[in-house]
Amino acid sequence: MSSYVIDLDAERREVLYPDGIPVKFRGEQFIFPSELPAAALDPILSEDLDLVGLLGDVISSADGDAGIQDVIGALFRRPSLPLKFLEAIRKTYAILLEGQHQDFLDRKPSVPDYVRLTTGLARVYGVELGKLFRLGASSGSDSQTSNPTSPATTASTPDASGFVPDNPASSESVD
């Protein structure tokens, strides 16, 4: 019997929806993939869109303490960004809704629809977009003296990896 350090064929805990993630939108059901395909992030992370560059400009122009004025200034330096971003979102949803995308578009999703859907899917997929764009050094250490974190399971670990429960005490503010 072989033993693997990483077994990508093993059952995945994050697959809570083996038949896909059902989403109701304007009276119709759409099925999103059970797991977020890596290709779905390509349009958002493209060099043409350059969101990472935008965030880098904002942070460097504000010496790490960016405010709304810094973000607006960076956006005005990239006047084509809003249109490119909307196109990237559409491409991402075309990847996620393969075979269903035109039916989805026929229901004329609004910007708030995309925001709610993206937020909901990010929670189900366990993706934190802020972490995708994090700049600078990580909090980890590559030194020879660093110790690995404890392998022991704690009560705070969710039952399914990738699932991020709502936690108003985190970085989101509650009105």
Coordinates of N, CA, C and O in Angstrom, one line a residue:
M1 N 0.8 -1.2 0.0 CA 0.0 0.0 0.0 C 0.9 1.2 0.0 O 1.8 1.4 0.8
S2 N 0.6 2.1 -0.9 CA 1.4 3.4 -1.0 C 0.9 4.4 -0.1 O -0.3 4.5 0.2
S3 N 1.8 5.2 0.4 CA 1.4 6.4 1.2 C 1.8 7.7 0.6 O 2.9 7.8 0.1
Y4 N 0.9 8.6 0.5 CA 1.2 9.9 -0.2 C 1.1 11.0 0.8 O 0.3 11.0 1.7
V5 N 2.0 12.0 0.6 CA 2.0 13.2 1.4 C 0.8 14.0 1.0 O 0.0 14.5 1.8
I6 N 0.5 14.1 -0.3 CA -0.6 14.8 -0.8 C -1.4 13.9 -1.8 O -0.8 13.4 -2.7
D7 N -2.6 13.6 -1.5 CA -3.4 12.7 -2.3 C -4.6 13.5 -2.9 O -5.6 13.7 -2.3
L8 N -4.4 14.0 -4.1 CA -5.4 14.8 -4.8 C -6.6 14.0 -5.2 O -7.7 14.6 -5.6
D9 N -6.5 12.7 -5.2 CA -7.6 11.8 -5.5 C -8.5 11.5 -4.3 O -9.6 10.9 -4.4
A10 N -8.0 11.8 -3.1 CA -8.8 11.6 -1.9 C -10.1 12.4 -1.9 O -10.2 13.4 -2.5
E11 N -11.1 11.9 -1.2 CA -12.3 12.7 -1.1 C -12.0 14.0 -0.5 O -11.3 14.2 0.5
R12 N -12.6 15.0 -1.0 CA -12.4 16.4 -0.6 C -13.5 16.8 0.3 O -14.6 16.8 0.0
R13 N -13.1 17.4 1.5 CA -14.0 17.8 2.5 C -14.8 19.0 2.0 O -16.0 19.2 2.3
E14 N -14.2 19.9 1.1 CA -14.9 21.1 0.7 C -16.0 20.8 -0.3 O -16.7 21.7 -0.6
V15 N -16.1 19.6 -0.8 CA -17.2 19.3 -1.8 C -18.5 19.0 -1.0 O -18.8 17.8 -0.8
L16 N -19.2 20.0 -0.6 CA -20.4 19.9 0.1 C -21.6 19.7 -0.9 O -22.7 19.2 -0.5
Y17 N -21.4 20.0 -2.1 CA -22.4 20.0 -3.1 C -21.9 19.2 -4.3 O -21.5 19.7 -5.3
P18 N -22.0 17.8 -4.2 CA -21.4 17.0 -5.3 C -22.1 17.2 -6.6 O -21.5 16.9 -7.7
D19 N -23.3 17.7 -6.6 CA -24.0 17.9 -7.9 C -24.0 19.3 -8.3 O -24.7 19.7 -9.2
G20 N -23.2 20.2 -7.7 CA -23.1 21.6 -8.0 C -23.8 22.4 -6.9 O -24.6 21.9 -6.1
I21 N -23.6 23.7 -7.0 CA -24.2 24.6 -6.0 C -25.4 25.2 -6.7 O -25.3 26.0 -7.7
P22 N -26.6 24.9 -6.2 CA -27.8 25.5 -6.8 C -28.0 26.9 -6.4 O -27.9 27.3 -5.2
V23 N -28.3 27.8 -7.4 CA -28.5 29.2 -7.1 C -29.8 29.6 -7.8 O -30.0 29.4 -9.0
K24 N -30.7 30.2 -7.0 CA -32.0 30.6 -7.6 C -31.8 32.1 -8.0 O -31.4 32.9 -7.2
F25 N -32.2 32.4 -9.2 CA -32.1 33.8 -9.7 C -33.2 34.1 -10.6 O -33.3 33.4 -11.7
R26 N -34.1 35.0 -10.2 CA -35.2 35.4 -11.0 C -36.0 34.3 -11.5 O -36.4 34.2 -12.7
G27 N -36.4 33.4 -10.6 CA -37.3 32.3 -10.9 C -36.6 31.1 -11.5 O -37.3 30.0 -11.7
E28 N -35.4 31.1 -11.8 CA -34.7 30.0 -12.5 C -33.6 29.5 -11.5 O -33.0 30.2 -10.7
Q29 N -33.2 28.2 -11.7 CA -32.1 27.6 -11.0 C -30.9 27.5 -11.9 O -31.0 27.0 -13.0
F30 N -29.8 27.9 -11.3 CA -28.5 27.8 -12.0 C -27.6 26.9 -11.1 O -27.6 27.0 -9.9
I31 N -26.8 26.1 -11.8 CA -25.9 25.2 -11.0 C -24.5 25.6 -11.3 O -24.0 25.6 -12.4
F32 N -23.8 26.0 -10.2 CA -22.4 26.4 -10.2 C -21.6 25.2 -9.9 O -22.0 24.3 -9.2
P33 N -20.3 25.1 -10.3 CA -19.5 24.0 -10.0 C -19.3 23.8 -8.5 O -19.3 24.8 -7.7
S34 N -19.1 22.6 -8.1 CA -19.0 22.3 -6.7 C -17.7 22.9 -6.1 O -17.7 23.3 -4.9
E35 N -16.7 23.0 -6.9 CA -15.4 23.6 -6.5 C -15.1 24.7 -7.5 O -15.4 24.6 -8.6
L36 N -14.5 25.8 -7.0 CA -14.1 26.9 -7.8 C -13.0 26.5 -8.8 O -11.9 26.1 -8.4
P37 N -13.3 26.5 -10.1 CA -12.3 26.2 -11.1 C -11.2 27.3 -11.0 O -11.5 28.5 -11.0
A38 N -9.9 26.9 -11.1 CA -8.8 27.9 -11.1 C -9.0 28.8 -12.2 O -8.7 30.0 -12.1
A39 N -9.4 28.3 -13.4 CA -9.6 29.2 -14.6 C -10.6 30.3 -14.4 O -10.5 31.3 -15.0
A40 N -11.5 30.2 -13.4 CA -12.5 31.2 -13.2 C -11.8 32.5 -12.6 O -12.4 33.6 -12.7
L41 N -10.7 32.4 -12.1 CA -10.0 33.6 -11.5 C -9.1 34.3 -12.6 O -8.7 35.4 -12.4
D42 N -8.8 33.6 -13.7 CA -8.0 34.2 -14.7 C -8.4 35.5 -15.2 O -7.6 36.4 -15.3
P43 N -9.7 35.7 -15.5 CA -10.1 37.1 -16.0 C -9.9 38.2 -15.0 O -9.5 39.3 -15.3
I44 N -10.1 37.9 -13.7 CA -9.9 38.9 -12.6 C -8.5 39.2 -12.3 O -8.1 40.3 -12.0
L45 N -7.6 38.2 -12.5 CA -6.2 38.3 -12.2 C -5.4 38.6 -13.5 O -4.1 38.6 -13.4
S46 N -6.0 38.9 -14.6 CA -5.3 39.1 -15.8 C -4.4 40.4 -15.7 O -4.7 41.3 -15.0
E47 N -3.3 40.3 -16.5 CA -2.4 41.5 -16.6 C -3.1 42.7 -17.2 O -2.8 43.8 -16.9
D48 N -4.0 42.4 -18.1 CA -4.8 43.5 -18.8 C -5.6 44.3 -17.8 O -5.7 45.5 -17.8
L49 N -6.2 43.6 -16.8 CA -7.0 44.3 -15.8 C -6.1 44.9 -14.8 O -6.4 46.0 -14.3
D50 N -5.1 44.2 -14.4 CA -4.0 44.7 -13.5 C -4.6 45.2 -12.1 O -4.2 46.3 -11.6
L51 N -5.4 44.4 -11.5 CA -5.9 44.8 -10.2 C -4.8 44.8 -9.1 O -4.8 45.6 -8.2
V52 N -3.9 43.9 -9.3 CA -2.8 43.8 -8.3 C -2.0 45.1 -8.5 O -1.6 45.7 -7.4
G53 N -1.7 45.6 -9.7 CA -1.0 46.9 -9.9 C -1.8 48.0 -9.3 O -1.2 48.9 -8.7
L54 N -3.1 48.0 -9.5 CA -3.9 49.1 -8.9 C -3.8 49.1 -7.4 O -3.5 50.2 -6.8
L55 N -3.9 48.0 -6.8 CA -3.8 47.9 -5.3 C -2.4 48.3 -4.8 O -2.2 49.0 -3.8
G56 N -1.4 47.9 -5.6 CA 0.0 48.3 -5.3 C 0.2 49.8 -5.4 O 0.8 50.4 -4.5
D57 N -0.4 50.4 -6.4 CA -0.3 51.9 -6.5 C -1.0 52.6 -5.4 O -0.5 53.6 -4.9
V58 N -2.2 52.1 -5.0 CA -3.0 52.7 -3.9 C -2.2 52.6 -2.6 O -2.0 53.6 -1.9
I59 N -1.6 51.5 -2.3 CA -0.9 51.3 -1.1 C 0.4 52.1 -1.1 O 0.7 52.8 -0.1
S60 N 1.1 52.1 -2.2 CA 2.4 52.9 -2.2 C 2.1 54.4 -2.2 O 2.9 55.1 -1.6
S61 N 1.1 54.8 -2.8 CA 0.8 56.3 -2.8 C 0.4 56.8 -1.5 O 0.5 58.0 -1.2
A62 N -0.1 55.9 -0.7 CA -0.6 56.3 0.6 C 0.3 55.8 1.8 O -0.1 55.8 2.9
D63 N 1.5 55.3 1.4 CA 2.4 54.8 2.4 C 1.8 53.7 3.3 O 2.0 53.7 4.5
G64 N 1.0 52.9 2.7 CA 0.4 51.8 3.4 C -0.9 52.1 4.1 O -1.5 51.3 4.7
D65 N -1.3 53.4 4.1 CA -2.5 53.8 4.9 C -3.5 54.4 3.9 O -3.8 55.6 3.9
A66 N -4.0 53.6 3.0 CA -4.9 54.0 1.9 C -6.3 54.4 2.4 O -6.9 53.7 3.2
G67 N -6.8 55.5 1.8 CA -8.1 55.9 2.1 C -8.9 56.0 0.8 O -8.4 55.7 -0.3
I68 N -10.2 56.4 0.9 CA -11.0 56.4 -0.3 C -10.5 57.4 -1.3 O -10.6 57.1 -2.5
Q69 N -9.9 58.4 -1.0 CA -9.3 59.4 -1.9 C -8.2 58.7 -2.7 O -8.1 59.0 -3.9
D70 N -7.4 57.9 -2.1 CA -6.3 57.2 -2.8 C -6.8 56.2 -3.8 O -6.3 56.1 -4.9
V71 N -7.9 55.5 -3.4 CA -8.5 54.6 -4.3 C -9.1 55.3 -5.5 O -8.9 54.9 -6.7
I72 N -9.9 56.4 -5.3 CA -10.5 57.2 -6.4 C -9.4 57.7 -7.3 O -9.5 57.7 -8.5
G73 N -8.3 58.2 -6.7 CA -7.2 58.8 -7.5 C -6.6 57.7 -8.4 O -6.4 57.9 -9.6
A74 N -6.4 56.5 -7.9 CA -5.9 55.4 -8.7 C -6.8 55.0 -9.8 O -6.4 54.7 -10.9
L75 N -8.1 55.0 -9.5 CA -9.1 54.7 -10.5 C -9.1 55.7 -11.6 O -9.2 55.3 -12.8
F76 N -9.0 57.0 -11.3 CA -9.0 58.0 -12.3 C -7.7 57.9 -13.2 O -7.8 58.3 -14.4
R77 N -6.7 57.4 -12.7 CA -5.5 57.2 -13.5 C -5.6 56.0 -14.4 O -4.8 55.7 -15.3
R78 N -6.7 55.2 -14.2 CA -7.0 54.0 -15.1 C -8.5 54.1 -15.5 O -9.3 53.3 -15.1
P79 N -8.8 55.0 -16.4 CA -10.2 55.3 -16.8 C -10.9 54.1 -17.5 O -12.1 54.0 -17.4
S80 N -10.1 53.2 -18.0 CA -10.7 52.0 -18.7 C -11.0 50.9 -17.7 O -11.6 49.9 -18.1
L81 N -10.5 51.0 -16.5 CA -10.6 49.9 -15.5 C -12.1 49.5 -15.2 O -12.3 48.3 -15.2
P82 N -13.0 50.4 -14.9 CA -14.4 49.9 -14.6 C -15.0 49.0 -15.7 O -15.5 48.0 -15.4
L83 N -14.8 49.4 -17.0 CA -15.3 48.6 -18.1 C -14.6 47.2 -18.2 O -15.2 46.2 -18.4
K84 N -13.2 47.3 -18.0 CA -12.5 46.0 -18.0 C -12.8 45.1 -16.9 O -12.9 43.9 -17.0
F85 N -13.1 45.7 -15.7 CA -13.5 44.9 -14.6 C -14.8 44.2 -14.8 O -15.0 43.0 -14.5
L86 N -15.8 45.0 -15.3 CA -17.1 44.4 -15.6 C -17.0 43.3 -16.6 O -17.6 42.2 -16.5
E87 N -16.1 43.4 -17.6 CA -15.9 42.4 -18.6 C -15.3 41.2 -18.0 O -15.6 40.0 -18.3
A88 N -14.3 41.4 -17.0 CA -13.7 40.3 -16.3 C -14.7 39.5 -15.5 O -14.7 38.3 -15.5
I89 N -15.7 40.2 -14.9 CA -16.7 39.5 -14.1 C -17.6 38.7 -15.0 O -17.9 37.5 -14.7
R90 N -17.9 39.3 -16.2 CA -18.8 38.5 -17.1 C -18.0 37.3 -17.6 O -18.6 36.2 -17.7
K91 N -16.7 37.4 -17.9 CA -16.0 36.2 -18.3 C -15.9 35.1 -17.2 O -16.0 33.9 -17.5
T92 N -15.7 35.6 -16.0 CA -15.7 34.7 -14.9 C -17.0 33.9 -14.8 O -17.0 32.7 -14.6
Y93 N -18.1 34.6 -14.9 CA -19.4 33.9 -14.8 C -19.6 33.0 -16.0 O -20.3 32.0 -15.9
A94 N -19.1 33.4 -17.2 CA -19.2 32.5 -18.3 C -18.5 31.2 -18.0 O -19.0 30.1 -18.4
I95 N -17.3 31.2 -17.4 CA -16.6 30.0 -17.0 C -17.4 29.2 -16.0 O -17.6 28.0 -16.1
L96 N -17.9 29.9 -15.0 CA -18.7 29.2 -13.9 C -20.0 28.6 -14.4 O -20.4 27.6 -13.9
L97 N -20.6 29.3 -15.3 CA -22.0 28.9 -15.8 C -21.9 28.2 -17.2 O -22.8 28.5 -18.0
E98 N -20.9 27.5 -17.5 CA -20.7 26.9 -18.8 C -22.0 26.2 -19.2 O -22.6 25.4 -18.4
G99 N -22.5 26.5 -20.3 CA -23.8 25.9 -20.8 C -25.0 26.6 -20.3 O -26.1 26.3 -20.7
Q100 N -24.9 27.5 -19.3 CA -26.1 28.1 -18.7 C -25.9 29.7 -18.8 O -26.8 30.4 -18.4
H101 N -24.8 30.1 -19.3 CA -24.4 31.5 -19.2 C -25.4 32.4 -19.9 O -25.8 33.5 -19.4
Q102 N -25.8 32.1 -21.1 CA -26.8 32.9 -21.8 C -28.1 33.0 -21.1 O -28.7 34.1 -21.1
D103 N -28.6 31.9 -20.6 CA -29.8 31.9 -19.8 C -29.7 32.9 -18.6 O -30.6 33.6 -18.3
F104 N -28.5 32.9 -18.0 CA -28.3 33.8 -16.9 C -28.3 35.2 -17.3 O -29.0 36.1 -16.7
L105 N -27.6 35.5 -18.4 CA -27.6 36.9 -19.0 C -29.0 37.4 -19.4 O -29.3 38.5 -19.3
D106 N -29.8 36.4 -19.9 CA -31.1 36.8 -20.4 C -32.0 37.3 -19.2 O -33.0 38.0 -19.5
R107 N -31.6 37.0 -18.0 CA -32.3 37.5 -16.8 C -31.8 38.9 -16.4 O -32.2 39.4 -15.4
K108 N -30.9 39.4 -17.1 CA -30.3 40.8 -16.9 C -29.9 41.0 -15.5 O -30.4 41.9 -14.8
P109 N -28.8 40.3 -15.1 CA -28.3 40.6 -13.7 C -27.8 42.0 -13.6 O -27.2 42.6 -14.5
S110 N -28.2 42.6 -12.4 CA -27.7 44.0 -12.1 C -26.4 43.9 -11.4 O -25.9 42.8 -11.0
V111 N -25.8 45.0 -11.2 CA -24.5 45.1 -10.5 C -24.7 44.6 -9.0 O -24.0 43.7 -8.6
P112 N -25.8 45.0 -8.3 CA -26.0 44.4 -7.0 C -26.3 42.9 -7.0 O -25.9 42.2 -6.1
D113 N -26.9 42.4 -8.1 CA -27.0 40.9 -8.2 C -25.6 40.2 -8.3 O -25.4 39.2 -7.6
Y114 N -24.8 40.8 -9.1 CA -23.4 40.2 -9.2 C -22.7 40.3 -7.9 O -22.0 39.4 -7.5
V115 N -22.9 41.4 -7.2 CA -22.2 41.6 -5.8 C -22.7 40.5 -4.9 O -21.9 39.9 -4.2
R116 N -24.1 40.4 -4.8 CA -24.6 39.4 -3.8 C -24.2 38.0 -4.2 O -23.9 37.2 -3.4
L117 N -24.3 37.7 -5.5 CA -23.9 36.3 -5.9 C -22.4 36.1 -5.7 O -22.1 35.0 -5.2
T118 N -21.6 37.0 -6.0 CA -20.2 36.8 -5.8 C -19.8 36.7 -4.3 O -19.1 35.8 -3.9
T119 N -20.5 37.5 -3.5 CA -20.3 37.4 -2.0 C -20.7 36.0 -1.5 O -20.0 35.3 -0.7
G120 N -21.9 35.5 -2.0 CA -22.4 34.2 -1.5 C -21.5 33.1 -2.0 O -21.2 32.2 -1.2
L121 N -21.1 33.1 -3.3 CA -20.3 32.1 -3.8 C -18.9 32.1 -3.1 O -18.3 31.0 -2.9
A122 N -18.4 33.3 -2.8 CA -17.1 33.3 -2.1 C -17.1 32.6 -0.8 O -16.2 31.9 -0.4
R123 N -18.3 32.8 -0.1 CA -18.4 32.1 1.2 C -18.5 30.6 1.0 O -17.9 29.8 1.8
V124 N -19.3 30.1 0.0 CA -19.4 28.7 -0.2 C -18.1 28.1 -0.7 O -17.7 27.1 -0.2
Y125 N -17.4 28.8 -1.6 CA -16.1 28.3 -2.1 C -15.0 28.5 -1.1 O -14.0 27.9 -1.2
G126 N -15.2 29.3 -0.1 CA -14.1 29.6 0.9 C -13.0 30.4 0.4 O -11.9 30.3 0.8
V127 N -13.3 31.3 -0.6 CA -12.3 32.2 -1.2 C -12.5 33.6 -0.6 O -13.5 34.1 -0.5
E128 N -11.4 34.1 -0.1 CA -11.3 35.5 0.4 C -10.5 36.3 -0.6 O -9.3 36.1 -0.7
L129 N -11.3 37.1 -1.5 CA -10.6 37.8 -2.5 C -9.5 38.7 -2.0 O -8.5 38.9 -2.7
G130 N -9.7 39.2 -0.8 CA -8.6 40.1 -0.3 C -7.3 39.4 -0.1 O -6.2 39.9 -0.3
K131 N -7.3 38.1 0.2 CA -6.1 37.3 0.3 C -5.5 37.1 -1.0 O -4.3 36.9 -1.1
L132 N -6.3 37.0 -2.1 CA -5.7 36.8 -3.4 C -4.8 38.0 -3.8 O -3.9 37.9 -4.5
F133 N -5.2 39.2 -3.3 CA -4.5 40.4 -3.7 C -3.5 40.9 -2.7 O -3.0 42.0 -2.8
R134 N -3.3 40.2 -1.6 CA -2.5 40.7 -0.5 C -1.1 40.9 -1.0 O -0.5 40.2 -1.7
L135 N -0.6 42.1 -0.6 CA 0.8 42.5 -1.1 C 1.7 42.5 0.1 O 1.3 42.5 1.3
G136 N 3.0 42.4 -0.2 CA 4.0 42.5 0.9 C 4.3 41.1 1.4 O 3.8 40.1 1.0
A137 N 5.1 41.1 2.5 CA 5.5 39.8 3.1 C 4.4 39.1 3.8 O 3.5 39.8 4.4
S138 N 4.4 37.8 3.8 CA 3.4 37.1 4.5 C 3.8 37.0 6.0 O 4.9 37.3 6.4
S139 N 2.9 36.5 6.8 CA 3.1 36.5 8.2 C 3.9 35.2 8.6 O 4.4 35.1 9.7
G140 N 4.1 34.3 7.6 CA 4.8 33.1 7.9 C 6.3 33.4 7.9 O 6.8 34.4 7.6
S141 N 7.1 32.4 8.4 CA 8.5 32.5 8.5 C 9.2 31.3 7.7 O 8.7 30.2 7.8
D142 N 10.2 31.6 7.0 CA 10.9 30.6 6.3 C 12.2 30.3 7.0 O 13.1 29.6 6.4
S143 N 12.4 30.8 8.2 CA 13.7 30.6 8.9 C 13.8 29.1 9.3 O 12.8 28.4 9.5
Q144 N 15.0 28.7 9.6 CA 15.3 27.4 10.1 C 14.8 27.2 11.5 O 14.5 26.0 11.9
T145 N 14.5 28.2 12.2 CA 14.1 28.1 13.6 C 12.6 28.1 13.8 O 12.1 28.0 14.9
S146 N 11.9 28.3 12.7 CA 10.4 28.4 12.9 C 9.8 27.0 13.1 O 10.3 26.0 12.7
N147 N 8.7 27.0 13.9 CA 8.1 25.8 14.2 C 6.8 25.7 13.5 O 6.1 26.7 13.4
P148 N 6.4 24.5 13.1 CA 5.1 24.3 12.4 C 4.0 24.5 13.4 O 4.2 24.3 14.6
T149 N 2.8 24.9 12.9 CA 1.7 25.1 13.8 C 1.2 23.7 14.3 O 1.5 22.7 13.7
S150 N 0.5 23.6 15.4 CA 0.1 22.4 16.0 C -0.8 21.6 15.0 O -1.7 22.2 14.5
P151 N -0.6 20.3 14.8 CA -1.5 19.5 14.0 C -2.8 19.2 14.7 O -3.7 18.6 14.1
A152 N -2.9 19.5 16.0 CA -4.1 19.1 16.7 C -5.3 19.9 16.2 O -5.2 21.0 15.8
T153 N -6.4 19.2 16.2 CA -7.7 19.8 15.7 C -8.2 20.6 16.9 O -8.2 20.2 18.0
T154 N -8.8 21.8 16.5 CA -9.4 22.6 17.5 C -10.9 22.7 17.2 O -11.4 22.5 16.1
A155 N -11.7 23.2 18.2 CA -13.1 23.3 18.0 C -13.4 24.4 17.1 O -14.5 24.5 16.5
S156 N -12.5 25.3 16.8 CA -12.8 26.4 15.9 C -12.6 26.0 14.4 O -12.9 26.8 13.5
T157 N -12.1 24.8 14.1 CA -11.9 24.4 12.7 C -13.3 24.0 12.2 O -14.0 23.2 12.8
P158 N -13.7 24.6 11.0 CA -15.0 24.2 10.5 C -15.0 22.8 10.0 O -14.0 22.2 9.7
D159 N -16.2 22.2 10.0 CA -16.4 20.8 9.6 C -15.9 20.6 8.1 O -15.4 19.5 7.8
A160 N -16.1 21.6 7.3 CA -15.8 21.5 5.9 C -14.8 22.5 5.5 O -15.0 23.7 5.7
S161 N -13.6 22.1 5.0 CA -12.6 23.1 4.6 C -13.2 23.9 3.5 O -14.0 23.5 2.7
G162 N -12.8 25.2 3.5 CA -13.3 26.1 2.4 C -14.5 26.8 2.8 O -14.9 27.8 2.2
F163 N -15.2 26.4 3.8 CA -16.5 27.0 4.3 C -16.1 28.1 5.2 O -15.4 27.9 6.2
V164 N -16.6 29.3 5.0 CA -16.3 30.5 5.8 C -17.6 30.9 6.4 O -18.4 31.5 5.8
P165 N -17.9 30.6 7.7 CA -19.1 31.1 8.3 C -19.2 32.6 8.5 O -18.1 33.2 8.5
D166 N -20.4 33.1 8.5 CA -20.5 34.5 8.8 C -20.0 34.9 10.1 O -20.3 34.2 11.1
N167 N -19.2 35.9 10.2 CA -18.6 36.3 11.5 C -18.5 37.8 11.5 O -17.6 38.4 11.1
P168 N -19.6 38.5 12.0 CA -19.6 39.9 12.0 C -18.5 40.5 12.8 O -18.1 41.7 12.7
A169 N -17.8 39.8 13.7 CA -16.7 40.3 14.5 C -15.4 40.4 13.7 O -14.5 40.9 14.2
S170 N -15.5 39.8 12.5 CA -14.2 39.9 11.7 C -14.1 41.2 11.1 O -14.5 42.2 11.6
S171 N -13.5 41.3 9.9 CA -13.2 42.5 9.2 C -14.4 43.3 8.7 O -14.2 44.4 8.4
E172 N -15.5 42.6 8.6 CA -16.7 43.4 8.1 C -17.3 44.1 9.3 O -17.3 43.7 10.4
S173 N -17.9 45.3 8.9 CA -18.6 46.0 9.9 C -20.1 45.7 9.8 O -20.6 45.4 8.8
V174 N -20.8 45.8 10.9 CA -22.2 45.6 11.0 C -23.0 46.9 11.2 O -22.6 47.6 12.1
D175 N -23.9 47.2 10.4 CA -24.7 48.4 10.5 C -25.9 48.2 11.5 O -26.5 47.2 11.5

